[in-house]
Structures are given as C-alpha cells and as structure tokens.
Amino acid sequence: EPIVDDDPGTYAGPGTVAHARTYEWNHGLGEVVAALIDAGLVITGLQEHRELEWSGLPQMVAGPDGRWLAFDYSVPGTAPGEVGLIQTDGKGKVINLTKSGFSDRGARWIMGGKAMTWLSNRDGLKAVAQSGNTQSDVYALFLTQESWDRFRLTKEEAALLKEMEEKKDKAEASTEKKEGKEGPVQAVVIDWEGLDIRKARLTIHSSSLGDALVSKDGENLYFLARFEKGMNLWTTNLRT
C-alpha cells in the first residue's frame, strides 16, 4: 500500500505547493538495486552524496561558524538519549556533552556559540515502563570559561559589565562604519578543560516542557510548559 502524504511543504524552499497530495512507496536501496540486477541491468558504480537539499536530520544543529554539529543520540548499550558534538568535516569522534544517563534532547546553540541548552528529565518526574507523565528542565553548558564566569555574575556586576561593553561597542562600531567594515562571524571556541562542570539548570522547577529559547544576551529564558490544560509561554530572568 502506498503512503499518502498531504503535506503542502516542499524541500525546494519556503512556501507551499498547490497540489499537495503525493503517493509514495518505500523501498530500501538494497531492494531497488537487487530488482535492477534481476531485470538484467549491469551496474558498474553506485555513488552516494554527502549532502542533502533539505534538513534530513533536523535534530542536528550547526554552530554559528558551521564547524560543529550538536545533535541528539543514544549511547550504544543504554536507552536514554544524550547530546553529542562532532565536527562538520567528519573528523574526530562524537563527544558526549551531557553524560547524564537521563533523557537529554533538543540541543540549541545560544549566546553566539558560547553556550548550549538542552532539555533533560534528570530532576523531573520520569515515566515508568515508557508510560506516564514526564517532566523536564532546561540545562545549559558553557563552552568557555569566560561565558561561565559571565553567567555567574550578580545582577549588579552584570549591569556594570554591560555598560562598559556598550561604550566599547559604540566606539568600535563608529570606526567600522568609517572604514566600511563588517564584523566577521566569530569562531566557536571550546575550553575543554573543566567543560564537564560548566553546567547549570536554568528552570526553577520541572514541568512538561515543549521547547525553550535563551535571549541573545543570555539574560532571559523563554519556554513553553504545560501545568494544567495547555501549553503556555513562560519567561525567567536568569539573574534573579
């Protein structure tokens, strides 16, 4: 039986198509090749491409500089998911960032690539035998010691630092405008020493989370959570 799909979206770009219904028959690559050989076709080569024209793995999120991929994955031999990191050039091994043993998912880059967030059921209610309610929290991992130290500043210290940086940025922006320069994309820097301990729980209580975002300056957390009937949008100032 064919798979009937009425999704109006298209991998070719934004927008929709006028006639959305498609009929699809799923066949594995091995099945297709075997059928061609049985039909008498001589296959002298078979090449697969390294790129896709669409987001084939939406759980993989590229960093701001395009050199790193954060993604959800399962460690062999364990059921819960973790958040991993790998270089986009395919070199090196997968790096387990969370190492929690709980269900970790939904990695996002924040603060221009200086930190990451994800959702975890580490401190919330956990389903038993894959049934029942599950509660999660938003966690953050700070990739550099500087971003970690900044996160831990008091409200007064952060305000003073922000004032100093605004004065500096204003002066630099004036110079760049005169010279006609645009700021380059900042490379993602990872301080590997002490990385495992630069983690923080951002939500003040566990809940049925839908998704979460952190403001560009890293000061506020916005998240969708269900406490009664439906999802509501909540916000938390991370310095209070």
PDB file of N, CA, C and O in Angstrom, residues 15 79 100 138 211 213 229:
ATOM      1  N   GLY A  15       7.426  28.213   1.437  1.00  0.00           N
ATOM      2  CA  GLY A  15       6.178  28.260   0.685  1.00  0.00           C
ATOM      3  C   GLY A  15       5.520  26.894   0.601  1.00  0.00           C
ATOM      4  O   GLY A  15       5.972  25.911   1.202  1.00  0.00           O
ATOM      5  N   ALA A  79      19.597   3.111  27.053  1.00  0.00           N
ATOM      6  CA  ALA A  79      18.344   3.572  26.468  1.00  0.00           C
ATOM      7  C   ALA A  79      18.220   5.093  26.414  1.00  0.00           C
ATOM      8  O   ALA A  79      17.769   5.644  25.419  1.00  0.00           O
ATOM      9  N   SER A 100      24.759  12.333  31.285  1.00  0.00           N
ATOM     10  CA  SER A 100      23.902  12.331  32.463  1.00  0.00           C
ATOM     11  C   SER A 100      23.297  10.968  32.778  1.00  0.00           C
ATOM     12  O   SER A 100      22.963  10.685  33.925  1.00  0.00           O
ATOM     13  N   VAL A 138      15.347  22.823  31.645  1.00  0.00           N
ATOM     14  CA  VAL A 138      16.286  23.353  30.667  1.00  0.00           C
ATOM     15  C   VAL A 138      17.651  23.468  31.336  1.00  0.00           C
ATOM     16  O   VAL A 138      17.773  24.044  32.423  1.00  0.00           O
ATOM     17  N   ASP A 211       9.365  23.480  24.465  1.00  0.00           N
ATOM     18  CA  ASP A 211      10.577  23.994  23.851  1.00  0.00           C
ATOM     19  C   ASP A 211      11.079  25.154  24.690  1.00  0.00           C
ATOM     20  O   ASP A 211      10.370  25.642  25.575  1.00  0.00           O
ATOM     21  N   LEU A 213      13.988  28.763  24.628  1.00  0.00           N
ATOM     22  CA  LEU A 213      14.956  29.639  23.970  1.00  0.00           C
ATOM     23  C   LEU A 213      15.576  30.568  25.002  1.00  0.00           C
ATOM     24  O   LEU A 213      14.924  30.929  25.985  1.00  0.00           O
ATOM     25  N   LYS A 229      -3.922  22.618  31.480  1.00  0.00           N
ATOM     26  CA  LYS A 229      -4.516  22.048  30.274  1.00  0.00           C
ATOM     27  C   LYS A 229      -3.645  22.208  29.030  1.00  0.00           C
ATOM     28  O   LYS A 229      -3.387  21.254  28.321  1.00  0.00           O
TER      29      LYS A 229
END
